[in-house]
CSV table of N, CA, C and O and ligand atoms in Angstrom, one decimal:
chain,number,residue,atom,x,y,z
A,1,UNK,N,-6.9,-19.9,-15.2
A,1,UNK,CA,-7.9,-18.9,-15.2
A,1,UNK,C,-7.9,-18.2,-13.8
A,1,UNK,O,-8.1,-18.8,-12.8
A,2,UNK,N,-7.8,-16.9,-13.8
A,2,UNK,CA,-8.0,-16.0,-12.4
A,2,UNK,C,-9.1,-16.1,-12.3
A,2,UNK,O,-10.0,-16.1,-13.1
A,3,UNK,N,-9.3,-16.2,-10.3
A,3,UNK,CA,-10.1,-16.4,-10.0
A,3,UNK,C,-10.8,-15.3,-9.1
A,3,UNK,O,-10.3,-15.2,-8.0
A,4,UNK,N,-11.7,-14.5,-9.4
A,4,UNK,CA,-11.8,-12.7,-9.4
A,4,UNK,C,-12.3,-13.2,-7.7
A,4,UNK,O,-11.4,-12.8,-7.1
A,5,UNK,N,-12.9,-13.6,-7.1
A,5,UNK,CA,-12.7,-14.1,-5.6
A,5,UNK,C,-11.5,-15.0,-4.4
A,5,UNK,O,-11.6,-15.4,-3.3
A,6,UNK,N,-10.6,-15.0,-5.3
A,6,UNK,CA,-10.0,-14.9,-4.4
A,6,UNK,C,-9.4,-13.8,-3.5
A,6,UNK,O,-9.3,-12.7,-3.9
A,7,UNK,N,-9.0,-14.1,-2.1
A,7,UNK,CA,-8.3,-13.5,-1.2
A,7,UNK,C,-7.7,-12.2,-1.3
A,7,UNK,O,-8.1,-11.2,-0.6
A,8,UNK,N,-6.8,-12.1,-2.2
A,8,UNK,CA,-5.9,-10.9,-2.5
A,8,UNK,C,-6.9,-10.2,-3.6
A,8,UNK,O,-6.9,-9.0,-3.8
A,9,UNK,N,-7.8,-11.0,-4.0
A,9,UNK,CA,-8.4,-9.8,-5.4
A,9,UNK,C,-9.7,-9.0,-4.5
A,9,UNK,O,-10.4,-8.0,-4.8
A,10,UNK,N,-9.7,-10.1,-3.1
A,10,UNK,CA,-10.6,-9.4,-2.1
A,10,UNK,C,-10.4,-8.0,-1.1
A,10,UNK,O,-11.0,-7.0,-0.7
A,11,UNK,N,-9.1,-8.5,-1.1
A,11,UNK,CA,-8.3,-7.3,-0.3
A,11,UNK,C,-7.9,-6.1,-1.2
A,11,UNK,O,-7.9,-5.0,-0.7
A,12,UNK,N,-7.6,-6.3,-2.6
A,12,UNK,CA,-7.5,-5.3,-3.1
A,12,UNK,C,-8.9,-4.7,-3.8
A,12,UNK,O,-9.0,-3.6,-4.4
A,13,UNK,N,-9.8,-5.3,-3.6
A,13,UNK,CA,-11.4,-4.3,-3.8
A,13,UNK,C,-11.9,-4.2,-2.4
A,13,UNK,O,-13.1,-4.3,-2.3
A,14,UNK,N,-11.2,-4.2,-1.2
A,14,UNK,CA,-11.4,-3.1,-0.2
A,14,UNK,C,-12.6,-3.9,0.7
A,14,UNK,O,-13.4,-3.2,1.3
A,15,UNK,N,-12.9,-5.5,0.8
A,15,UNK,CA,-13.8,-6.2,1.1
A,15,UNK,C,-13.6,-7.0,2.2
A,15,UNK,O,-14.4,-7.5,2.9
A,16,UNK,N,-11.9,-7.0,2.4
A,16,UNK,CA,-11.6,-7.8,3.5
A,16,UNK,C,-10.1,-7.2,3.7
A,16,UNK,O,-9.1,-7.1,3.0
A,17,UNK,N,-10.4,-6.9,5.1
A,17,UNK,CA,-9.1,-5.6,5.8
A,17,UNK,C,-7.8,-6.2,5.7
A,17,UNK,O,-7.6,-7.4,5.6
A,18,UNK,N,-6.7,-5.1,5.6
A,18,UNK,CA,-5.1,-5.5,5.8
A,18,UNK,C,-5.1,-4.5,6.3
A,18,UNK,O,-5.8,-3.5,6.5
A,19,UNK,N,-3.3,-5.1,6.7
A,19,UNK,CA,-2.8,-3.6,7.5
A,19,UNK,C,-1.5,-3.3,6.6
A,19,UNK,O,-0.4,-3.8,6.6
A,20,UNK,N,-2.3,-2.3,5.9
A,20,UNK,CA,-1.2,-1.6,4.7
A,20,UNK,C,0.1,-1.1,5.0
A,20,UNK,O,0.5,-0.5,6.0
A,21,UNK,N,0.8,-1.5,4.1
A,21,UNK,CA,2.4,-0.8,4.1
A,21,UNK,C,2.3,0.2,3.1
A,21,UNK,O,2.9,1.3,3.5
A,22,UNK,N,1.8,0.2,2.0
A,22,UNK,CA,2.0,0.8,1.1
A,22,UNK,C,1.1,0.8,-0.3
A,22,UNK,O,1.0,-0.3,-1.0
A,23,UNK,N,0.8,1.4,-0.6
A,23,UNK,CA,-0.7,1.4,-1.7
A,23,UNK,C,-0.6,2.7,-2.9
A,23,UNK,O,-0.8,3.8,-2.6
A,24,UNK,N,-0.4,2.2,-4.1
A,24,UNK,CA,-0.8,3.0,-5.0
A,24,UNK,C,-2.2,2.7,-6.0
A,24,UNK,O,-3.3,2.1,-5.7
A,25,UNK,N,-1.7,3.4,-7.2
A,25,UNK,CA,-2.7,2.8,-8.0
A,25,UNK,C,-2.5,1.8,-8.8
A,25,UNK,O,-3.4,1.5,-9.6
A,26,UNK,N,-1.4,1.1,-8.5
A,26,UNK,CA,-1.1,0.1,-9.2
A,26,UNK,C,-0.9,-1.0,-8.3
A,26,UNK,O,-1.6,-2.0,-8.6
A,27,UNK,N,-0.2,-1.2,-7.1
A,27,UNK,CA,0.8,-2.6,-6.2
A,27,UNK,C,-0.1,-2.1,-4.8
A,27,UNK,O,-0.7,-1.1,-4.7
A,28,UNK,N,-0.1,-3.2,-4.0
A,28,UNK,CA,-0.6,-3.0,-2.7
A,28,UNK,C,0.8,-3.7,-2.2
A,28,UNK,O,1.6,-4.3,-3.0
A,29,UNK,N,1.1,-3.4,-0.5
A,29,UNK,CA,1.8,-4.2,-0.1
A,29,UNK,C,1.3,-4.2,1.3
A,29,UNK,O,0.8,-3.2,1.8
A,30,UNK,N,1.3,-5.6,2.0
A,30,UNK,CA,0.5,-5.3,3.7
A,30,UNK,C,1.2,-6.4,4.2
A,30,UNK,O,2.0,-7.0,3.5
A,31,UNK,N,0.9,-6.7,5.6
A,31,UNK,CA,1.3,-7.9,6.5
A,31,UNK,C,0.7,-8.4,5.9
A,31,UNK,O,-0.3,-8.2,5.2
A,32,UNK,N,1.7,-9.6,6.2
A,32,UNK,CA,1.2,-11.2,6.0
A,32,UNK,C,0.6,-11.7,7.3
A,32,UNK,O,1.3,-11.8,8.4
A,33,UNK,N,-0.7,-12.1,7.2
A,33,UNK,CA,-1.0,-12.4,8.8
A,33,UNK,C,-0.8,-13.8,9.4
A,33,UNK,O,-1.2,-14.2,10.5
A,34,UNK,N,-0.1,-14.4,8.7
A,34,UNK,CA,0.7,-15.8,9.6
A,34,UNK,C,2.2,-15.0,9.6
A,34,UNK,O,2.9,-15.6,8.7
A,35,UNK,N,2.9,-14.1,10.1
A,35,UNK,CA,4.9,-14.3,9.7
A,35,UNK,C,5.1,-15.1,10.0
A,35,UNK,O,4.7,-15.7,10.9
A,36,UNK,N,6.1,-15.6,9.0
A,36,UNK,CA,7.3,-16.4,9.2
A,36,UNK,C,8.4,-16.0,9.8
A,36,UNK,O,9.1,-16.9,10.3
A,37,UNK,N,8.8,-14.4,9.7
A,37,UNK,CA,9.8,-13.6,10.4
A,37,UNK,C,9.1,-12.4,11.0
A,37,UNK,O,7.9,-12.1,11.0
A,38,UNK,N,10.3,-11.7,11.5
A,38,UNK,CA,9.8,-10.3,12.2
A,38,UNK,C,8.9,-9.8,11.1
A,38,UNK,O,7.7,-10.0,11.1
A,39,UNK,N,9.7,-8.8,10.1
A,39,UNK,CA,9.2,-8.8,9.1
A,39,UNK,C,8.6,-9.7,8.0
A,39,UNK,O,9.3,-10.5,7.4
A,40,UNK,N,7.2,-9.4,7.6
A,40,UNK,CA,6.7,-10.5,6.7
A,40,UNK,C,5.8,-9.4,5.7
A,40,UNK,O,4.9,-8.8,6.2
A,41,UNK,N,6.1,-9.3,4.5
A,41,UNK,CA,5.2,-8.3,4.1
A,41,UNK,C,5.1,-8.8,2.9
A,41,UNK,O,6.1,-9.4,2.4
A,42,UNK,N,3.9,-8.7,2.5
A,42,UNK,CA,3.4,-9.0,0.9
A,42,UNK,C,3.1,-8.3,-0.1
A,42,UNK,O,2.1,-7.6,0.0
A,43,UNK,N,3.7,-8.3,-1.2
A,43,UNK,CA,3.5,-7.6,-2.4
A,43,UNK,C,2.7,-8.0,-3.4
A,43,UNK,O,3.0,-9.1,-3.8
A,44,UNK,N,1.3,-7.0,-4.6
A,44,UNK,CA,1.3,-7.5,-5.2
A,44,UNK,C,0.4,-6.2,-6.1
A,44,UNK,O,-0.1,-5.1,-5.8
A,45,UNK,N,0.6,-7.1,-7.8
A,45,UNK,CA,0.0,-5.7,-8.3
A,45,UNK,C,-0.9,-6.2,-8.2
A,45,UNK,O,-1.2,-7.3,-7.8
A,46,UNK,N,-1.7,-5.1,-8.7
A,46,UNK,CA,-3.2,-4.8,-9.1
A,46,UNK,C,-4.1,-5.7,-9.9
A,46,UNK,O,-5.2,-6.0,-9.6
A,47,UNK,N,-3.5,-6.1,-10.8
A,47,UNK,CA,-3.9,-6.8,-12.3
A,47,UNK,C,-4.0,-8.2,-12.0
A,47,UNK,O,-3.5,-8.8,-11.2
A,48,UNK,N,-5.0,-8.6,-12.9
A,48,UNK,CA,-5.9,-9.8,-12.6
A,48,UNK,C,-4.6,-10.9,-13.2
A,48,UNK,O,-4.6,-11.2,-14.4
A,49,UNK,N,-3.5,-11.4,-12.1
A,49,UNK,CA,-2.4,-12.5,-12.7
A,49,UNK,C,-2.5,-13.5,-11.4
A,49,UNK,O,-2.7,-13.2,-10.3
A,50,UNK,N,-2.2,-14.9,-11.8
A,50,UNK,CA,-2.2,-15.6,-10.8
A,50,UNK,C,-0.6,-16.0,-10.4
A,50,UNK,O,-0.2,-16.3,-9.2
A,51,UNK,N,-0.2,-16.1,-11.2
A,51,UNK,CA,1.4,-16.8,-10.7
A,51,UNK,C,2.8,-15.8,-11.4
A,51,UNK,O,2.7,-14.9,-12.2
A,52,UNK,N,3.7,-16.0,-11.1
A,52,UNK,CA,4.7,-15.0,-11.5
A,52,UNK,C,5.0,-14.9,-13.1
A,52,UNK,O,5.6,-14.0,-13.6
A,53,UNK,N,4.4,-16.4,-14.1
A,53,UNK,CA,4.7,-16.3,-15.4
A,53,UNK,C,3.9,-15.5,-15.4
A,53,UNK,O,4.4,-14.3,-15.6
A,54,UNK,N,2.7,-15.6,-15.3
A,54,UNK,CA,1.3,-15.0,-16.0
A,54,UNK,C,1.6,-13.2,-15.8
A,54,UNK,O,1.3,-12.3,-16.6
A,55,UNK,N,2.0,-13.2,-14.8
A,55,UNK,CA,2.8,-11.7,-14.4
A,55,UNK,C,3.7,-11.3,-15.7
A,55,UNK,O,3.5,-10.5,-16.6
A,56,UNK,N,4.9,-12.5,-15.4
A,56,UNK,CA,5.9,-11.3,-16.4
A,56,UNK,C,5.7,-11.9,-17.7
A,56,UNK,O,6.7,-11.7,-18.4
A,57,UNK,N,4.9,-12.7,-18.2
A,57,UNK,CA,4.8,-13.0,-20.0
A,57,UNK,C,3.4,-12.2,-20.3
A,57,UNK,O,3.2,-12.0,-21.5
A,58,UNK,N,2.6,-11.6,-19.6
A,58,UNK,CA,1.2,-11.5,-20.2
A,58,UNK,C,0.7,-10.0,-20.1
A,58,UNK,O,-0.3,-9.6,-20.7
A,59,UNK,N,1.5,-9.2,-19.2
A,59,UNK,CA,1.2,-7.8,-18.7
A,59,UNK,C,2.5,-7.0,-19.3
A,59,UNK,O,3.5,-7.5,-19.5
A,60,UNK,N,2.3,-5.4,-19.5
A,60,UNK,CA,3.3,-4.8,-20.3
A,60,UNK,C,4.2,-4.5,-19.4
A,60,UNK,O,4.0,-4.4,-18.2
A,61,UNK,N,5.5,-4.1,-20.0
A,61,UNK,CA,6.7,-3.9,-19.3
A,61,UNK,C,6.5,-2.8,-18.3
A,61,UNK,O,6.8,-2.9,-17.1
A,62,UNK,N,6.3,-2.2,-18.7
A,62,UNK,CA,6.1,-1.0,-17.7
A,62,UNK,C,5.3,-1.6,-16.3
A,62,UNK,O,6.1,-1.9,-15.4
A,63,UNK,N,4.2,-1.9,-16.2
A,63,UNK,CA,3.3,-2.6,-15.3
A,63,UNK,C,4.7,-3.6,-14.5
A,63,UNK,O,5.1,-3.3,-13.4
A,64,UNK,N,5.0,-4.3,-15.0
A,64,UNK,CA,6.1,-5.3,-14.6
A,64,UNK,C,7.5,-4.9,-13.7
A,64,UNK,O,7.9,-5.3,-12.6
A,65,UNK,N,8.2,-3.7,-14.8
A,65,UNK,CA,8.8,-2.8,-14.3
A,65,UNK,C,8.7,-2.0,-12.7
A,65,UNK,O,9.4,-2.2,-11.8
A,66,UNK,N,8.1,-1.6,-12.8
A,66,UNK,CA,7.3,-0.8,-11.7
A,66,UNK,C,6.8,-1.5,-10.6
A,66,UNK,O,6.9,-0.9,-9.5
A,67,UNK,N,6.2,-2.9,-10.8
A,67,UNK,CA,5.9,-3.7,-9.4
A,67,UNK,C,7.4,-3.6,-9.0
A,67,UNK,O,7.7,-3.0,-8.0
A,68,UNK,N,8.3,-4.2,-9.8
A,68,UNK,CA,9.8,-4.6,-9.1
A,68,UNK,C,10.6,-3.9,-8.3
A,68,UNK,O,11.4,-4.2,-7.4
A,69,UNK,N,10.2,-2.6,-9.2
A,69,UNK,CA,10.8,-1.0,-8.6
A,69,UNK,C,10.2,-0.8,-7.0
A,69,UNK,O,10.7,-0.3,-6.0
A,70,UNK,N,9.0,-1.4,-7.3
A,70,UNK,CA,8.4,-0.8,-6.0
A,70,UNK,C,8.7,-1.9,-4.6
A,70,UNK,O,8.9,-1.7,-3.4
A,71,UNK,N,8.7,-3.1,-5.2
A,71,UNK,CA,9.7,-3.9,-4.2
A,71,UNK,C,10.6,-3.5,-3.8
A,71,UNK,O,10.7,-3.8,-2.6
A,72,UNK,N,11.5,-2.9,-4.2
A,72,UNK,CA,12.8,-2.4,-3.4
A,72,UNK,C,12.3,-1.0,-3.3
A,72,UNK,O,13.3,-0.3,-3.2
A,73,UNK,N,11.2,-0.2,-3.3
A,73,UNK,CA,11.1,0.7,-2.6
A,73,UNK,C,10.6,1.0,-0.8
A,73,UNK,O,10.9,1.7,0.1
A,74,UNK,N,9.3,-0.5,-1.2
A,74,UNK,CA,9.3,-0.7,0.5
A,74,UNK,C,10.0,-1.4,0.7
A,74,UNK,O,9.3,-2.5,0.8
A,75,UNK,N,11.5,-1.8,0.8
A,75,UNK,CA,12.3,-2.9,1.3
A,75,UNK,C,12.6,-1.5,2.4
A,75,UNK,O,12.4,-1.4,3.6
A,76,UNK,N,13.1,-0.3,1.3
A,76,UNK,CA,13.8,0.3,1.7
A,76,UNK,C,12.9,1.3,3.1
A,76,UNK,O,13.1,1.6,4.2
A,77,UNK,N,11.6,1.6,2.1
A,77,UNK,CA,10.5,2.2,3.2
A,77,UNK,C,10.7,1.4,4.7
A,77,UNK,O,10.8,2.0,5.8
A,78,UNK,N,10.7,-0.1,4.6
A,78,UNK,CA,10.1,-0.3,5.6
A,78,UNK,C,11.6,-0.6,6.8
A,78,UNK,O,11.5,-0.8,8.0
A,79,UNK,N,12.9,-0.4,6.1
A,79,UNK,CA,14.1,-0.2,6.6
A,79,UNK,C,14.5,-1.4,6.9
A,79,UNK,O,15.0,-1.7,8.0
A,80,UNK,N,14.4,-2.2,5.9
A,80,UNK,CA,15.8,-3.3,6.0
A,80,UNK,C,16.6,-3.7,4.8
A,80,UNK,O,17.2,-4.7,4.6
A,81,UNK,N,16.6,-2.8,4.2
A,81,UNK,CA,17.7,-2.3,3.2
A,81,UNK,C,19.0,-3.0,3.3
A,81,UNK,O,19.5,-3.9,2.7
A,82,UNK,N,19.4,-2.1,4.5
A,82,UNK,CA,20.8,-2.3,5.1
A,82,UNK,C,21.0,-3.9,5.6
A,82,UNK,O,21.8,-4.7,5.1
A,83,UNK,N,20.2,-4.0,6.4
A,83,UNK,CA,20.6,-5.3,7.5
A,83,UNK,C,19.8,-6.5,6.4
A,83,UNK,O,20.2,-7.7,6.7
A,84,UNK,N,18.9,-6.4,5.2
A,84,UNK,CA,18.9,-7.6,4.4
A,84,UNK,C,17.4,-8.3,4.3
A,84,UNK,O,16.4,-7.8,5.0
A,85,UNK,N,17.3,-9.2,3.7
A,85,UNK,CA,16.1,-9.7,3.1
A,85,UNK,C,15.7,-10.8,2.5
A,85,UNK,O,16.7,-11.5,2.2
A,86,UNK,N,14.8,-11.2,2.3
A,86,UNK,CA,14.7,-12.5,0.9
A,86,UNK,C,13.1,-11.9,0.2
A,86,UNK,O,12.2,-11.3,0.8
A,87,UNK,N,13.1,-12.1,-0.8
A,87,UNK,CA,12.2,-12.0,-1.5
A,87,UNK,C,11.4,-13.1,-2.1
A,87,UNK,O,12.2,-13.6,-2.9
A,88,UNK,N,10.6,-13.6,-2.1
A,88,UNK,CA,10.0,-14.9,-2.8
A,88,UNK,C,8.7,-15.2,-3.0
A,88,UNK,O,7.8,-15.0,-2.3
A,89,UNK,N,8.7,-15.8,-4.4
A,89,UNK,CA,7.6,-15.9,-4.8
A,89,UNK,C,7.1,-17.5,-4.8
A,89,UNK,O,7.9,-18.4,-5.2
A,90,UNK,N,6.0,-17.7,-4.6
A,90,UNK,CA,5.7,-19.6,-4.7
A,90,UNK,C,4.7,-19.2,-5.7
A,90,UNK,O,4.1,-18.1,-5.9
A,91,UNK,N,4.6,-20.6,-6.4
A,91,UNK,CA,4.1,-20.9,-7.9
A,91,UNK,C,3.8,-22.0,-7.9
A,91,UNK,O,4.8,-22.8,-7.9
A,92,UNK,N,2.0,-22.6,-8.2
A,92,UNK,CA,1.5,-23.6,-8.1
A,92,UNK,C,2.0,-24.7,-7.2
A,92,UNK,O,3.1,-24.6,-6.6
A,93,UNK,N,1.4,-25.6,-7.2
A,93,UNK,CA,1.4,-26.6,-5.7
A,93,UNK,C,2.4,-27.5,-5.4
A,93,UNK,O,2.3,-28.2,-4.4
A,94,UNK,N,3.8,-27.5,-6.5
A,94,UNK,CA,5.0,-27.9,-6.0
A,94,UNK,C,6.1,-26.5,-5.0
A,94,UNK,O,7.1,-26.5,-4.4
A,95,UNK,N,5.0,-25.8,-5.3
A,95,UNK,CA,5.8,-23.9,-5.2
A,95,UNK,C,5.5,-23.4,-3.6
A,95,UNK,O,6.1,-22.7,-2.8
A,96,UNK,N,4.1,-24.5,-3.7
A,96,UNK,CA,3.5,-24.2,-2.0
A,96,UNK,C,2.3,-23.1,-1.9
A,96,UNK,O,1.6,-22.8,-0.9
A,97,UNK,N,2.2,-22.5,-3.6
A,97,UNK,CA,1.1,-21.5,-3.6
A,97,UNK,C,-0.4,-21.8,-3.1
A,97,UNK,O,-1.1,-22.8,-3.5
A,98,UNK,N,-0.6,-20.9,-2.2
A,98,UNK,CA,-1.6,-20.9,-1.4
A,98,UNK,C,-3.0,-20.0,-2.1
A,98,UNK,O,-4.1,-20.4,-2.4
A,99,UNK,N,-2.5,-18.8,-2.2
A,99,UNK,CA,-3.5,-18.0,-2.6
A,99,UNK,C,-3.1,-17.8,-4.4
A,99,UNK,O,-2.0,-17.8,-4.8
A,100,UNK,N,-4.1,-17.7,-5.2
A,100,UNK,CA,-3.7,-17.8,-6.8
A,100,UNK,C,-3.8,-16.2,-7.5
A,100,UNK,O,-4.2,-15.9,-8.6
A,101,UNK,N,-3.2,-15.2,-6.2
A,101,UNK,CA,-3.2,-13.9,-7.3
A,101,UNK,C,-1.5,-14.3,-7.0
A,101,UNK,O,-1.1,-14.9,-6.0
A,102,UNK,N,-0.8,-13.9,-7.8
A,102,UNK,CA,0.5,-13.2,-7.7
A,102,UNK,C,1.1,-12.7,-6.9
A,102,UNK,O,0.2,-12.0,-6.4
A,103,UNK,N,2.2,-12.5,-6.1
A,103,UNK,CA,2.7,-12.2,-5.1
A,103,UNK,C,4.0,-12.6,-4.6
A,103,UNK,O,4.5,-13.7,-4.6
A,104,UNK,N,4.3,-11.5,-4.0
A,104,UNK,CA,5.9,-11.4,-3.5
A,104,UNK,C,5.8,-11.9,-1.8
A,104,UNK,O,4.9,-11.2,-1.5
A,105,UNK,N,5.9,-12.2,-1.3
A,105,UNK,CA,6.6,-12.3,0.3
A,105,UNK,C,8.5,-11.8,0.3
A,105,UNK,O,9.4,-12.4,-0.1
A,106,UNK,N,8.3,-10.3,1.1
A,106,UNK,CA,9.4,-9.7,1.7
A,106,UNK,C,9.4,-10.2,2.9
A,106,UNK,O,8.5,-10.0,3.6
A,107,UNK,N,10.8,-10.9,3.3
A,107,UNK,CA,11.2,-11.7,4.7
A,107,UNK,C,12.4,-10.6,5.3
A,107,UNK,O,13.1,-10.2,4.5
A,108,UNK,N,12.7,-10.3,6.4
A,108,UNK,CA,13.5,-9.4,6.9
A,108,UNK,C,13.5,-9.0,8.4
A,108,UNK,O,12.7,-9.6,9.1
A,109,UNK,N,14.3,-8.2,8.8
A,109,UNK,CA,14.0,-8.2,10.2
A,109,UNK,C,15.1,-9.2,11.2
A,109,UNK,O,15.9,-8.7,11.9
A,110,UNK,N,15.0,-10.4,11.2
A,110,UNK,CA,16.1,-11.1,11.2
A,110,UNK,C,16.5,-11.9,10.1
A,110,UNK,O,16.2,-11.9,8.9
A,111,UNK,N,17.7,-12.9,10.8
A,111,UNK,CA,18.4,-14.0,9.8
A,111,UNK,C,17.2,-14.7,9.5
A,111,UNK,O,16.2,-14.9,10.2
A,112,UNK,N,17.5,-15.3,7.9
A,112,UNK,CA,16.2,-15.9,7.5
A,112,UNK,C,16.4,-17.4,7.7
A,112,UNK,O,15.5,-18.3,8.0
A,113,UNK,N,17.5,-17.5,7.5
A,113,UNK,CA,17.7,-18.6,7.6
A,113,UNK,C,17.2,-19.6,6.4
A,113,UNK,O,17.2,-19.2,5.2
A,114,UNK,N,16.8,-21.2,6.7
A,114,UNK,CA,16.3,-22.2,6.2
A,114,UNK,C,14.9,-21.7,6.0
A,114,UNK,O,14.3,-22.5,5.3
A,115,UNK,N,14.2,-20.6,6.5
A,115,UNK,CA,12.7,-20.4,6.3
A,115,UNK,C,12.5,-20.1,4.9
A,115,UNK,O,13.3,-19.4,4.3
A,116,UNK,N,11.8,-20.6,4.6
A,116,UNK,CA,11.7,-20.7,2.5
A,116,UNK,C,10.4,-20.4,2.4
A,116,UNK,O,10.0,-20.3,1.2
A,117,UNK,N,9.6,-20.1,3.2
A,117,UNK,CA,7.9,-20.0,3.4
A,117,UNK,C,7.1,-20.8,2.3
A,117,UNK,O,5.9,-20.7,2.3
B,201,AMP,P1,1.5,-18.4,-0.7
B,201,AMP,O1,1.6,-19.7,0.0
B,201,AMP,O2,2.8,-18.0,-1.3
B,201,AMP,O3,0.3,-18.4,-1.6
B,201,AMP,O4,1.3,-17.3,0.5
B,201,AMP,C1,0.0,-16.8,0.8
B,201,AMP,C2,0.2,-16.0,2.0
B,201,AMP,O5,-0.9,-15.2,2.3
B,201,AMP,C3,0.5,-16.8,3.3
B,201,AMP,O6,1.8,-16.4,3.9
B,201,AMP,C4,-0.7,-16.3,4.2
B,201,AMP,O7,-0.3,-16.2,5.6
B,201,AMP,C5,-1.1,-15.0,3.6
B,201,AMP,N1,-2.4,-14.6,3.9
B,201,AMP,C6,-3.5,-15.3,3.7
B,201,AMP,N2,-4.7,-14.6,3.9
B,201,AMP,C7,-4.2,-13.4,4.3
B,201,AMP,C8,-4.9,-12.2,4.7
B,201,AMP,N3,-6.2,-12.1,4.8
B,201,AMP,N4,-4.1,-11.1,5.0
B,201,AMP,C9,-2.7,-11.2,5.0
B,201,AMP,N5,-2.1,-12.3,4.6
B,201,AMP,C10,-2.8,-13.4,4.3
């Protein structure tokens, strides 16, 4: 069950500040305020999902489509395209999920190395 107070569902109704990368009407993307790397940015849509199933089995393709699209649009926005990335998602508490909306962490900037966040 989503939990309409959590964190991210707070940030995305405008109640507790980020420092935006990127914002439509659908995906938010902002710092992560602990990095793990230079770059640390977080993705996520709009829609009330907690974990990446609940994302891609329960929301229509298009919606789905489009967050993904938009991941590699700020990879590219934010310019590390070229020099590289990891992308990842954690999912419940063997996953390491912290916060229970949905969500990407883009790692970049340097070698990622062993960092798995
Ligand atoms: P996860 O462990 O995958 O759920 O990751 C949650 C992430 O959210 C962690 O990397 C936190 O540092 C990050 N985080 C928690 N609260 C905030 C916040 N208010 N603004 C930005 N990032 C946050």
């Amino acid at each position: 069950m989503y939990d309409n107070k959590n964190i991210f569902a707070q940030i995305i109704a405008g109640n507790i500040p980020c420092k935006k990368i990127y914002e439509d009407k659908d995906v938010l993307f902002f710092e992560d305020i602990n990095p793990v790397s230079k770059v640390h940015v977080l993705g996520i849509p709009k829609v009330k999902c907690t974990n990446f199933s609940d994302f891609v089995l329960n929301y229509n393709k298009d919606i789905v489509a489009n967050f993904f699209m938009k991941i590699d649009f700020v990879i590219e926005k934010i310019g590390i395209k070229e020099t590289g990335y990891r992308v990842i998602t954690n999912s419940g508490s063997d996953g390491g999920q912290e916060v229970p909306h949905f969500h990407v962490h883009i790692l970049g900037g340097e070698k990622i190395g062993a960092k798995i966040r």
